[in-house]
mmCIF file of C-alpha atoms and ligand atoms in Angstrom:
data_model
loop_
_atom_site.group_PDB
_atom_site.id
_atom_site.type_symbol
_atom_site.label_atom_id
_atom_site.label_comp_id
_atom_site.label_asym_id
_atom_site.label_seq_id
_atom_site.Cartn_x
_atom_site.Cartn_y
_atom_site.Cartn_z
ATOM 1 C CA UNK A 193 0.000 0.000 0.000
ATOM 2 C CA UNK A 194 1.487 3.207 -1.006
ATOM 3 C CA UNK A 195 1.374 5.926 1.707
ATOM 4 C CA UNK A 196 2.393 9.372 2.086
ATOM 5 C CA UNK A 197 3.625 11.010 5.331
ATOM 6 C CA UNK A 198 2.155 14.940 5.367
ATOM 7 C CA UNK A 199 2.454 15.132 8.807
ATOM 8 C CA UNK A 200 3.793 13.490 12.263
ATOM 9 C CA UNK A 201 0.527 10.790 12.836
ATOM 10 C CA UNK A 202 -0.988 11.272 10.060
ATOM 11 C CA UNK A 203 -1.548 8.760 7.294
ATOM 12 C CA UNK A 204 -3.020 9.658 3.664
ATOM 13 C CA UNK A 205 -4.066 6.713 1.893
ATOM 14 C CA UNK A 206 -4.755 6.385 -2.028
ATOM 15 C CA UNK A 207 -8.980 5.550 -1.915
ATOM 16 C CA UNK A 208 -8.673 1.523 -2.384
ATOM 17 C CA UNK A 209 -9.767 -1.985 -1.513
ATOM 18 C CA UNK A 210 -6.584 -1.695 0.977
ATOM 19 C CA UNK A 211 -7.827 2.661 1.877
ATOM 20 C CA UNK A 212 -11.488 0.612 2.394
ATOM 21 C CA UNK A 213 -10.221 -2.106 4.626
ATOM 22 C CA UNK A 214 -7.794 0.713 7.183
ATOM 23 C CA UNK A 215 -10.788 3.158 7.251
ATOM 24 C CA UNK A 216 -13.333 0.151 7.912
ATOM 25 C CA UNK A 217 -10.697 -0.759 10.914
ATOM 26 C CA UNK A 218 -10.285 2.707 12.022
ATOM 27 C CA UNK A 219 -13.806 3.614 11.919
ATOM 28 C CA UNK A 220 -15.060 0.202 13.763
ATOM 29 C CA UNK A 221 -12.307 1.164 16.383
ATOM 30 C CA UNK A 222 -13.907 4.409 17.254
ATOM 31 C CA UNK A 223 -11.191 6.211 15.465
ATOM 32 C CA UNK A 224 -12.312 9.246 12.942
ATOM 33 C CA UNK A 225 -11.266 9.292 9.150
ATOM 34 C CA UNK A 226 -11.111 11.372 6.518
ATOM 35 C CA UNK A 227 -13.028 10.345 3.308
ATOM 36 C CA UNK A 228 -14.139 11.427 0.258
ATOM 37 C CA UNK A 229 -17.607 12.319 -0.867
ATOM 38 C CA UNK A 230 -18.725 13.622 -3.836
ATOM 39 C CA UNK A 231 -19.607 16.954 -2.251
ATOM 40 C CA UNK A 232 -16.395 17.380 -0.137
ATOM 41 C CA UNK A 233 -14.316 15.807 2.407
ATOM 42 C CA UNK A 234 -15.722 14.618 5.398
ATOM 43 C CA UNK A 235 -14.340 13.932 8.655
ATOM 44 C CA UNK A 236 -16.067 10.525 9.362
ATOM 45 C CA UNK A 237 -16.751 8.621 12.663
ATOM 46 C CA UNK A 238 -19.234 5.818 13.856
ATOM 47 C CA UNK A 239 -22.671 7.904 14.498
ATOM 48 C CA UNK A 240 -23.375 5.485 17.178
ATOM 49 C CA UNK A 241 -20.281 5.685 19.016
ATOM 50 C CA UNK A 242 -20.649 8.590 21.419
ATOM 51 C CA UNK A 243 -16.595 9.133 21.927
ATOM 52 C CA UNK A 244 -15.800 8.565 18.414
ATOM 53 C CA UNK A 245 -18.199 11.863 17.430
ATOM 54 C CA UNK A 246 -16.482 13.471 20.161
ATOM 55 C CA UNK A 247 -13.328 13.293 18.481
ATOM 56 C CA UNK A 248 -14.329 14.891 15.299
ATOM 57 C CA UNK A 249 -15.615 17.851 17.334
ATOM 58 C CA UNK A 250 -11.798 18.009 18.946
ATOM 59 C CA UNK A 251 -10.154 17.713 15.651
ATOM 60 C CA UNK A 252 -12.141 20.369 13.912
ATOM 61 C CA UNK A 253 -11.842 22.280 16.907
ATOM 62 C CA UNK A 254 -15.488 23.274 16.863
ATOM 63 C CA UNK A 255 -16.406 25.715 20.099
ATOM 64 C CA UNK A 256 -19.777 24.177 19.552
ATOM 65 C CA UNK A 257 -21.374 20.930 18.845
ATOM 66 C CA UNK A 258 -23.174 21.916 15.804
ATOM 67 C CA UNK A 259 -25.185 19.026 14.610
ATOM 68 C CA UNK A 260 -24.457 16.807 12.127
ATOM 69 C CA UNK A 261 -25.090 15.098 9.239
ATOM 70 C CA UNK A 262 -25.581 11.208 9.483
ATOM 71 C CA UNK A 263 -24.665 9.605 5.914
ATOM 72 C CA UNK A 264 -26.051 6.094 4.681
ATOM 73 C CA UNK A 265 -26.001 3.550 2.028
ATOM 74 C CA UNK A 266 -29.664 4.356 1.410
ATOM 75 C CA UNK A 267 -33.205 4.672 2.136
ATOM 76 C CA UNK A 268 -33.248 1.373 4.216
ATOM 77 C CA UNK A 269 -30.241 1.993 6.373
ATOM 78 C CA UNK A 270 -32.191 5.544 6.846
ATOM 79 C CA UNK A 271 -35.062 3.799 7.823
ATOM 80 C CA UNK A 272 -33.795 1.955 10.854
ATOM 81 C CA UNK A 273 -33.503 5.612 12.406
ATOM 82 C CA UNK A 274 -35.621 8.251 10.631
ATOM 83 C CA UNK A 275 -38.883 8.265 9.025
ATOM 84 C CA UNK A 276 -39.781 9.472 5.932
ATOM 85 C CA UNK A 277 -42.932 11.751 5.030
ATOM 86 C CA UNK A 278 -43.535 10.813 1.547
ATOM 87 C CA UNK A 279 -42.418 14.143 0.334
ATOM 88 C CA UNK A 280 -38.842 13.175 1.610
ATOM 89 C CA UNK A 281 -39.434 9.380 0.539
ATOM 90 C CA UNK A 282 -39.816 11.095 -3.130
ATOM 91 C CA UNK A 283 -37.034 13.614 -2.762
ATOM 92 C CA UNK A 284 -34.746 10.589 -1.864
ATOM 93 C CA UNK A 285 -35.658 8.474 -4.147
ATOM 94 C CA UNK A 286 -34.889 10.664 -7.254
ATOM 95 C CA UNK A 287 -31.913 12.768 -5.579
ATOM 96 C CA UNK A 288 -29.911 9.243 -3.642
ATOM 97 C CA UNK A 289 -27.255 8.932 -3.728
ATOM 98 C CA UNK A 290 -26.078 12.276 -4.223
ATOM 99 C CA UNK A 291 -25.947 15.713 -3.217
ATOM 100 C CA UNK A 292 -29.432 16.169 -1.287
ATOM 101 C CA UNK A 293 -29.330 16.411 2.728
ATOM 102 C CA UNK A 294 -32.929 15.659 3.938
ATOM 103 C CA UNK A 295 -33.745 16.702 8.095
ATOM 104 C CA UNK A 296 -36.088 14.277 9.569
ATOM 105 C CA UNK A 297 -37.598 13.147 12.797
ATOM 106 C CA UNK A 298 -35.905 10.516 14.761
ATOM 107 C CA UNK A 299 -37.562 6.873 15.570
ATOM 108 C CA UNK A 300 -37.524 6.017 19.023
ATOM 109 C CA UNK A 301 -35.003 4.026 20.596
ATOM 110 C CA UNK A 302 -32.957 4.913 17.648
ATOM 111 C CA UNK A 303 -29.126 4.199 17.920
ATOM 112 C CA UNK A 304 -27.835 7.634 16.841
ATOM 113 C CA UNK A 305 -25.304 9.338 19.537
ATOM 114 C CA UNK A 306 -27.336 12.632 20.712
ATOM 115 C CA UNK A 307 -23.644 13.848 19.913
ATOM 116 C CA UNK A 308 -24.725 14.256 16.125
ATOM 117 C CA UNK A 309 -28.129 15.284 16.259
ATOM 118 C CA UNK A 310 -26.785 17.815 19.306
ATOM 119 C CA UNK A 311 -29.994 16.331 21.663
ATOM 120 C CA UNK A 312 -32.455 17.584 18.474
ATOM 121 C CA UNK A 313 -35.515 15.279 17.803
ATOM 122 C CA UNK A 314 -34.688 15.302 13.715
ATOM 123 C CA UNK A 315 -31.581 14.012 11.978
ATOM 124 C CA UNK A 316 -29.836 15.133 8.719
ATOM 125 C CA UNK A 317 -29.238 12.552 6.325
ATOM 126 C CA UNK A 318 -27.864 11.916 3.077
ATOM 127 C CA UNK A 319 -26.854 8.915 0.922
ATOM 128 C CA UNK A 320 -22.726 9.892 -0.621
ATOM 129 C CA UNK A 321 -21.248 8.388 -3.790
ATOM 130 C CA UNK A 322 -18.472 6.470 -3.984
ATOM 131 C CA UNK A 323 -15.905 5.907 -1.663
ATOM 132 C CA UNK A 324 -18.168 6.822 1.143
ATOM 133 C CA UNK A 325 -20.979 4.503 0.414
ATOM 134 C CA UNK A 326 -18.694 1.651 -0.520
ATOM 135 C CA UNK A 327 -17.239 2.277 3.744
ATOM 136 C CA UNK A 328 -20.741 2.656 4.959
ATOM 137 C CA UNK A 329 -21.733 -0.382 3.703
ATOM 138 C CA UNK A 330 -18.360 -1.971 4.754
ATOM 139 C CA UNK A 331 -19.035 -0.716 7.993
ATOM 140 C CA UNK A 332 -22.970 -1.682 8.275
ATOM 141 C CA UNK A 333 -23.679 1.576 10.185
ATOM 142 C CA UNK A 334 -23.923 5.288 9.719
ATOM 143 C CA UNK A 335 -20.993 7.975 9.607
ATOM 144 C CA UNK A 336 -21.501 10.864 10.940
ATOM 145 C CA UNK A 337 -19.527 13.177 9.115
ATOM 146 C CA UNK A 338 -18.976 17.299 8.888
ATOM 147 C CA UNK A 339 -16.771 18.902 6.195
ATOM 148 C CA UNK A 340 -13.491 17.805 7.022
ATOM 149 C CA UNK A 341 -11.957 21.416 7.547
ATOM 150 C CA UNK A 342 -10.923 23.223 10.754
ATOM 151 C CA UNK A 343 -13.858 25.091 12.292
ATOM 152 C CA UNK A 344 -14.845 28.320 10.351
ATOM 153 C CA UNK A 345 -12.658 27.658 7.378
ATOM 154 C CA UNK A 346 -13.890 26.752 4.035
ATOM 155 C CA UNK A 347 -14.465 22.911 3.261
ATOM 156 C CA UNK A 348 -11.987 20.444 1.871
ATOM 157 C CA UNK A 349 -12.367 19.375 -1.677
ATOM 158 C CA UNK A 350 -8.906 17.505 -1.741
ATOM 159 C CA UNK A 351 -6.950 15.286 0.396
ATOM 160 C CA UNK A 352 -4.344 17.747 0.608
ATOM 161 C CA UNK A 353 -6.616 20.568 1.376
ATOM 162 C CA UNK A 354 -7.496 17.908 4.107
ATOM 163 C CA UNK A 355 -3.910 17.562 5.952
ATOM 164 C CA UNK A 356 -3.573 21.649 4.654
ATOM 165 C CA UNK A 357 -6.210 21.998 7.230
ATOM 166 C CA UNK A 358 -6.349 19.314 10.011
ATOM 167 C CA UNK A 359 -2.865 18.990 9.976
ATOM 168 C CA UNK A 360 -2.064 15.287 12.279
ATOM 169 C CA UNK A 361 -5.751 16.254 13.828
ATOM 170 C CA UNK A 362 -6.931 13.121 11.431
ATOM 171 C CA UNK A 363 -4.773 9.864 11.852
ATOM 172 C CA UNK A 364 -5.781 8.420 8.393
ATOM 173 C CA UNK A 365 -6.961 10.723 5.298
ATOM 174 C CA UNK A 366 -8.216 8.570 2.289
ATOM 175 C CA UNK A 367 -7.608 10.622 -1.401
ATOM 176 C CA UNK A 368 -10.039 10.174 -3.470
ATOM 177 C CA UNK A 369 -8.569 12.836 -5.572
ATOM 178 C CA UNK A 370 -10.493 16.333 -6.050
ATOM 179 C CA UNK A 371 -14.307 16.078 -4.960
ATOM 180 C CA UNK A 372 -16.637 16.299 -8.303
ATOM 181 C CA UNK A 373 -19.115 18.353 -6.741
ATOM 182 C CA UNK A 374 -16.871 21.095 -4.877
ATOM 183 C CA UNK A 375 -19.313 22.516 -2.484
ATOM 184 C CA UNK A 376 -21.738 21.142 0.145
ATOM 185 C CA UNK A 377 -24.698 18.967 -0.178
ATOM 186 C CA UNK A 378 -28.192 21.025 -0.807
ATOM 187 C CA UNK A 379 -29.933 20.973 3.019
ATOM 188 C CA UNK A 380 -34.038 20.863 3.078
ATOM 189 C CA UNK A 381 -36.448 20.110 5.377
ATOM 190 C CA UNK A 382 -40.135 18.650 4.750
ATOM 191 C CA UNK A 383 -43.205 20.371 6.435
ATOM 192 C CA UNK A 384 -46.474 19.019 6.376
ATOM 193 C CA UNK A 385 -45.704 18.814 2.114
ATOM 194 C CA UNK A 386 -43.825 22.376 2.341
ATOM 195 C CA UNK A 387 -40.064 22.018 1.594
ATOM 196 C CA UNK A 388 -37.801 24.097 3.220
ATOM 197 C CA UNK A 389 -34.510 25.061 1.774
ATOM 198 C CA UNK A 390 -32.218 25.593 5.245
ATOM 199 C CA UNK A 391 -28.773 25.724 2.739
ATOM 200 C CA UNK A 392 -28.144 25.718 -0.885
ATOM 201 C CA UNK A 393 -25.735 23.532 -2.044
ATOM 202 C CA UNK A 394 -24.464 20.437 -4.813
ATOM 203 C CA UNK A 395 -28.345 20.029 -6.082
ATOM 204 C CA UNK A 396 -30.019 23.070 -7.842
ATOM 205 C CA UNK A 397 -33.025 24.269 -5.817
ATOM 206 C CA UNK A 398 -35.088 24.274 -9.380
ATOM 207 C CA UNK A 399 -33.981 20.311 -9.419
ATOM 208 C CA UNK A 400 -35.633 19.805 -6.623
ATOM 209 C CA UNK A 401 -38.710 22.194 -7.290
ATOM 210 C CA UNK A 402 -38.972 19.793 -10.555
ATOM 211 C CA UNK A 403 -38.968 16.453 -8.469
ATOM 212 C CA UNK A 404 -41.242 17.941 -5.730
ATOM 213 C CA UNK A 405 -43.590 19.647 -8.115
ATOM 214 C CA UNK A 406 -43.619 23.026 -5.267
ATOM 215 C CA UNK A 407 -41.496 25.648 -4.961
ATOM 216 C CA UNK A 408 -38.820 25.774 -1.986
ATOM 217 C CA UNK A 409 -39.805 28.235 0.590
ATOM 218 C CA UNK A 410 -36.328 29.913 2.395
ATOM 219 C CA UNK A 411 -35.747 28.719 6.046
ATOM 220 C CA UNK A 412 -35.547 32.516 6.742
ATOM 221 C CA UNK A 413 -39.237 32.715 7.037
ATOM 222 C CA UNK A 414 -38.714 29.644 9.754
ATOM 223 C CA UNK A 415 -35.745 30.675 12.092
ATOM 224 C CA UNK A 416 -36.785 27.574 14.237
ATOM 225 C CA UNK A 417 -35.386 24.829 11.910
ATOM 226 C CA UNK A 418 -32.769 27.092 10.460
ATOM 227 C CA UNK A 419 -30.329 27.153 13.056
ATOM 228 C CA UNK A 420 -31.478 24.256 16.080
ATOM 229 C CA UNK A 421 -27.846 25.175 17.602
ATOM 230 C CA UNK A 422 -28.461 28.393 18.394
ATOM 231 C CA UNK A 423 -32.436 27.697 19.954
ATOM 232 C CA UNK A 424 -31.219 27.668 23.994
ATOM 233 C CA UNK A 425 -34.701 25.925 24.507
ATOM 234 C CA UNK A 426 -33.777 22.781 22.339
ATOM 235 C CA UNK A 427 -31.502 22.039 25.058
ATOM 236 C CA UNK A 428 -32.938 23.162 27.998
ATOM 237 C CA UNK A 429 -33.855 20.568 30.452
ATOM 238 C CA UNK A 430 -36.802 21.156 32.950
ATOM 239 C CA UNK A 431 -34.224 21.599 35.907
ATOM 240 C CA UNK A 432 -32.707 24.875 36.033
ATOM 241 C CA UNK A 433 -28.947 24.900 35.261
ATOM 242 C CA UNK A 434 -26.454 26.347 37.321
ATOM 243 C CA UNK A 435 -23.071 26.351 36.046
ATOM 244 C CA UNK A 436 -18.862 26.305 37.225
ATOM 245 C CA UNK A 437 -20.873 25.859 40.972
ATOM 246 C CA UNK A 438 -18.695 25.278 44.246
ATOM 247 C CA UNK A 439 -20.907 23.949 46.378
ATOM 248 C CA UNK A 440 -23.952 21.860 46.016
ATOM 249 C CA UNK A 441 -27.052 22.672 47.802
ATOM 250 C CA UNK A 442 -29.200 20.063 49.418
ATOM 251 C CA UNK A 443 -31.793 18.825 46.711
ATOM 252 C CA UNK A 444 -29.893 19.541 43.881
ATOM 253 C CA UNK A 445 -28.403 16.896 41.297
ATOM 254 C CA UNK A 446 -24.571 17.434 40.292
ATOM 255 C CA UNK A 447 -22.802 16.869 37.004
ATOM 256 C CA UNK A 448 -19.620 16.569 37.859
ATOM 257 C CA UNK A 449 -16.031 16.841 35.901
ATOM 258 C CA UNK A 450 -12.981 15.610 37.293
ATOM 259 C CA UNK A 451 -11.522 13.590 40.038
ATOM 260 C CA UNK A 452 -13.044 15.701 42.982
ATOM 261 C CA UNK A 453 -16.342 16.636 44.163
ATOM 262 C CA UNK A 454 -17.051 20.130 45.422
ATOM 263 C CA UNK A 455 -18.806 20.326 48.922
ATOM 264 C CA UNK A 456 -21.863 19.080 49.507
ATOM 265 C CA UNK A 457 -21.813 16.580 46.534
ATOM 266 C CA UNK A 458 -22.657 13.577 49.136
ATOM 267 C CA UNK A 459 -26.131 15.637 49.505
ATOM 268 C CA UNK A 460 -27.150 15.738 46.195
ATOM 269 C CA UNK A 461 -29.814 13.796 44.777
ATOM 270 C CA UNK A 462 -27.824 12.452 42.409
ATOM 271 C CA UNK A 463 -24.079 12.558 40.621
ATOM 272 C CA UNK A 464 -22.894 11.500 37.429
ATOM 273 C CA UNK A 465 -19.364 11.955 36.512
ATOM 274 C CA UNK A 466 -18.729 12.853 33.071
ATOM 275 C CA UNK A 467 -15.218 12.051 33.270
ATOM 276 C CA UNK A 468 -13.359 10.851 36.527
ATOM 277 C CA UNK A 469 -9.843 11.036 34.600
ATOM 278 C CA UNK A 470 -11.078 14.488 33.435
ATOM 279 C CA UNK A 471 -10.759 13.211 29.509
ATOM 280 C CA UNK A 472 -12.564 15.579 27.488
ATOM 281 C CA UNK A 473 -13.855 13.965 24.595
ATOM 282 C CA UNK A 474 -15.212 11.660 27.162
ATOM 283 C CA UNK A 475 -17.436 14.405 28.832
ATOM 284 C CA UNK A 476 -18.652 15.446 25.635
ATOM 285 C CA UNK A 477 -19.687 11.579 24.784
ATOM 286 C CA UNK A 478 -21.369 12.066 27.748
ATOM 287 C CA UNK A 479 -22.765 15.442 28.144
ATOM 288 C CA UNK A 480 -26.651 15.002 26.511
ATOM 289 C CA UNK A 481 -27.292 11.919 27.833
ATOM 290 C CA UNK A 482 -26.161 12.769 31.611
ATOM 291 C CA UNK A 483 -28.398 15.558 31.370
ATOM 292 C CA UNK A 484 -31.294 13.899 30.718
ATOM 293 C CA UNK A 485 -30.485 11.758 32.934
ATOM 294 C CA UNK A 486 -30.283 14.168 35.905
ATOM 295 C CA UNK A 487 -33.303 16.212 34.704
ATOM 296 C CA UNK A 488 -35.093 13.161 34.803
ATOM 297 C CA UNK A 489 -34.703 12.605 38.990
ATOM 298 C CA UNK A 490 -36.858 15.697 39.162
ATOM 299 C CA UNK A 491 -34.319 17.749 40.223
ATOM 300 C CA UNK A 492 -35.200 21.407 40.262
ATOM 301 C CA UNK A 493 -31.843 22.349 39.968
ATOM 302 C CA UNK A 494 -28.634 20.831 38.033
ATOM 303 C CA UNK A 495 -25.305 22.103 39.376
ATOM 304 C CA UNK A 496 -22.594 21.562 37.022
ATOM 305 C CA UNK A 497 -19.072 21.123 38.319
ATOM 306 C CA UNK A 498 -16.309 24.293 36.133
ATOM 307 C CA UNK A 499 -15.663 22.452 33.156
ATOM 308 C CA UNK A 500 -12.309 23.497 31.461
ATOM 309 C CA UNK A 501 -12.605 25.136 27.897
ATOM 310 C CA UNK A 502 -9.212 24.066 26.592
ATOM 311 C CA UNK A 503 -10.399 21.234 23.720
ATOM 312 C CA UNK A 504 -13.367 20.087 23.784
ATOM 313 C CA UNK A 505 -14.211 22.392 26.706
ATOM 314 C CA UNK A 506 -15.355 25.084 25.141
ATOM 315 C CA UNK A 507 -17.992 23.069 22.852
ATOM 316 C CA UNK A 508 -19.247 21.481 26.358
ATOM 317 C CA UNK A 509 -19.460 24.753 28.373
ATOM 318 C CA UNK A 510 -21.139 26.870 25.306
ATOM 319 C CA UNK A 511 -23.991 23.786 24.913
ATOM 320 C CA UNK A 512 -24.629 24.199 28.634
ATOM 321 C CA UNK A 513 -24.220 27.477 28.755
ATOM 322 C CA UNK A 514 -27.344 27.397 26.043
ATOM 323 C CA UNK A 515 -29.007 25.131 28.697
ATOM 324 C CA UNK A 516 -28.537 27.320 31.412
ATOM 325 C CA UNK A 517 -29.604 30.295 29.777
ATOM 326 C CA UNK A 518 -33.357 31.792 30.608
ATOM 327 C CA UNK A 519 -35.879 29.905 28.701
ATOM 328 C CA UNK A 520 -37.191 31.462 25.437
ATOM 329 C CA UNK A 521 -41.614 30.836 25.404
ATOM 330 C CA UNK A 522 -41.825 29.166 21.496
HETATM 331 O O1 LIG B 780 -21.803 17.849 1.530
HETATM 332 C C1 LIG B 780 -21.978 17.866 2.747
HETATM 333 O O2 LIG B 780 -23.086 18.067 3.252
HETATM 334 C C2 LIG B 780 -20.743 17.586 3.622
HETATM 335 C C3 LIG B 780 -20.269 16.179 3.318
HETATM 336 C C4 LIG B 780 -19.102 15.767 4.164
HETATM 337 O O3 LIG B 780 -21.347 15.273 3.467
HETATM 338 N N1 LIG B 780 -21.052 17.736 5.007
HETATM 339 C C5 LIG B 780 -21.270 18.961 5.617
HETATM 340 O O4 LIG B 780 -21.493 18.878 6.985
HETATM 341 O O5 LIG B 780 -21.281 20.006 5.021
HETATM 342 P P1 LIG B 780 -21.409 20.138 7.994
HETATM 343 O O6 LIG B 780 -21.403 19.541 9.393
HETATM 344 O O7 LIG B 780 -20.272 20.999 7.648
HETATM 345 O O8 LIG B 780 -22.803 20.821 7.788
HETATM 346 C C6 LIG B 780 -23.964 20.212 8.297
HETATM 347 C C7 LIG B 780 -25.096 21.181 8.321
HETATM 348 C C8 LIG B 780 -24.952 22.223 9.393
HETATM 349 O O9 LIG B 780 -25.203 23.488 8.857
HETATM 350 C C9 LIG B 780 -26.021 21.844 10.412
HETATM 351 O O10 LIG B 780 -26.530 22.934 11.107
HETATM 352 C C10 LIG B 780 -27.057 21.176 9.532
HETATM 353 O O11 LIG B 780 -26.299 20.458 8.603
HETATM 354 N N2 LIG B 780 -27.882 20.229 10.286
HETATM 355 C C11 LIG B 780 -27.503 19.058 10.810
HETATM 356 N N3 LIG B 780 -28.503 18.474 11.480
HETATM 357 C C12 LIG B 780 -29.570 19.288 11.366
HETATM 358 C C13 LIG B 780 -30.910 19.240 11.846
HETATM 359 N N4 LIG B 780 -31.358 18.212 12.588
HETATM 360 N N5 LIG B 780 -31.744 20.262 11.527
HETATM 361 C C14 LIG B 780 -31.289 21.297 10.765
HETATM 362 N N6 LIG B 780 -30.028 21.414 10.303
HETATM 363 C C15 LIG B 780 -29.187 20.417 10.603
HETATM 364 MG MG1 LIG B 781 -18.857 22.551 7.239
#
């Protein structure tokens, strides 16, 4: 296997049987990959492996955990955790694979880290060509996978643009030479029939007016499912959120960072450690479901033990400083 050293740790592998069998490896290992898509380079991990998202968020150096974008083989690995109105079900049938991101709800007891979807109750999807559908179905389970570019920098359309970027963020990067399409996949979202464009992209909006026989309305018009990140109330539990606390009153449930309690942690109603050994991209594996899991003791309050924002840290703290923040009426 021919491989090419750009930087210390960091592997770049021609796209291959051998590139399919490493990033198969890596990816069942919990590691994170770069592949290529059609659209651009993503930076791929296991969706259902909590710690493996994590690491993409570290990499990319994201101070927020955006959601993202679950890719498939198809309609029937989509199926086992979204459902389709028949809008979308038409929409993926003529646009799949290819460059057409479709947002929809979640099944219950679905196997998707709340990582990806960032604790939302819908899921972006999309079926890639090529190399990306060929590990996917290698795999047997769903990538997550944002452009594989540092955080606020334009996407990756090469495997050199890649390293350019990431630098020996990304053990293995698999070249599939330049991307076809260039830019990122066309995002819409289904309403009750309506179809809402939330971002342009590698499918022209009139293709998709043709297919769907209405016109696409702008997500402007819908703030709501234009930018879930930035809605506090998605994340909000019903306990009240008090964060970087010293003490724990009586009553109260802790989430906790870090080898040592603060005082009063024996009184709480309950404790969950995000990390003991204080490993970041552990807390964040951890973060939405340890939250639900405290709001649900019926807590009124949630004190949160100071979480560091080196890394990760500053992804964790803004998501619960979201939480924490006074509740918007919808
Ligand atoms: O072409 C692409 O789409 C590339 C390749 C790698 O597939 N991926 C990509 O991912 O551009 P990313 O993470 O850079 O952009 C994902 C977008 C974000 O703007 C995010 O807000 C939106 O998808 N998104 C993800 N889940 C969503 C949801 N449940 N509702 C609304 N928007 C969502
Ligand atoms: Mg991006």
């Amino acid at each position: 296997m021919e491989m090419k050293t750009t930087a210390p740790g960091s592997r770049v592998v021609p796209a291959g049987d051998a590139a399919l069998a490493a990033a198969t490896d890596a990816l069942a290992a919990g590691e994170i990959v770069a592949i290529p898509t059609e659209t651009v380079y993503g930076l791929a991990a296991d969706a259902t492996n909590g710690e493996a998202v994590a690491r993409i968020f570290a990499a990319k150096q994201r101070p927020s955990f955006n959601p993202l974008i679950c890719h498939v083989t198809g309609i029937g690995m989509a199926e086992t955790f979204a459902s389709f109105d028949p809008m979308s079900r038409k929409l993926a049938e003529a646009f799949w694979p290819g460059a057409l991101t479709l947002v929809l709800p979640l099944k219950p007891d679905h196997a998707i880290h709340p990582l990806v979807t960032a604790g939302l109750d819908t899921v972006a999807v999309r079926a890639p060509r090529g190399f990306g559908a060929e590990l996917i179905a290698a795999l047997g389970r769903p990538l997550a996978a944002p452009s594989a570019n540092r955080s606020g920098k334009i996407s990756a359309t090469s495997a050199q643009a890649v390293t350019d970027s990431l630098g020996d963020a990304v053990p293995l990067v698999i070249d599939g030479g330049p991307t076809p399409v260039g830019v990122e996949s066309t995002i819409v979202k289904v309403e009750d029939g309506a179809v809402f464009l939330l971002r342009p992209g590698g499918v022209a909006v009139e293709e998709i007016e043709a297919v769907a026989g209405v016109q696409l309305l702008r997500a402007k018009a819908n703030a709501a499912i234009q930018a879930p990140g930035m809605l506090a109330s998605h994340y909000a539990p019903s306990a009240r959120m008090r964060l970087n606390a010293s003490h724990v009153d009586p009553g109260e449930a802790l989430l906790a960072f870090g080898p040592e309690r603060v005082t009063g942690a024996s009184d709480a109603k309950a404790v969950l450690v995000l990390s003991e050994s204080g490993d970041l991209v552990e807390a964040a594996a951890k973060l939405f479901d340890y939250m639900g899991r405290l709001d649900a003791t019926g807590a009124a309050c949630i004190a949160v033990e100071p979480i560091p924002m080196t890394g990760l840290g500053e992804a964790i703290n803004d998501r619960l400083a979201r939480a924490a923040a006074p509740r918007e009426k919808q």
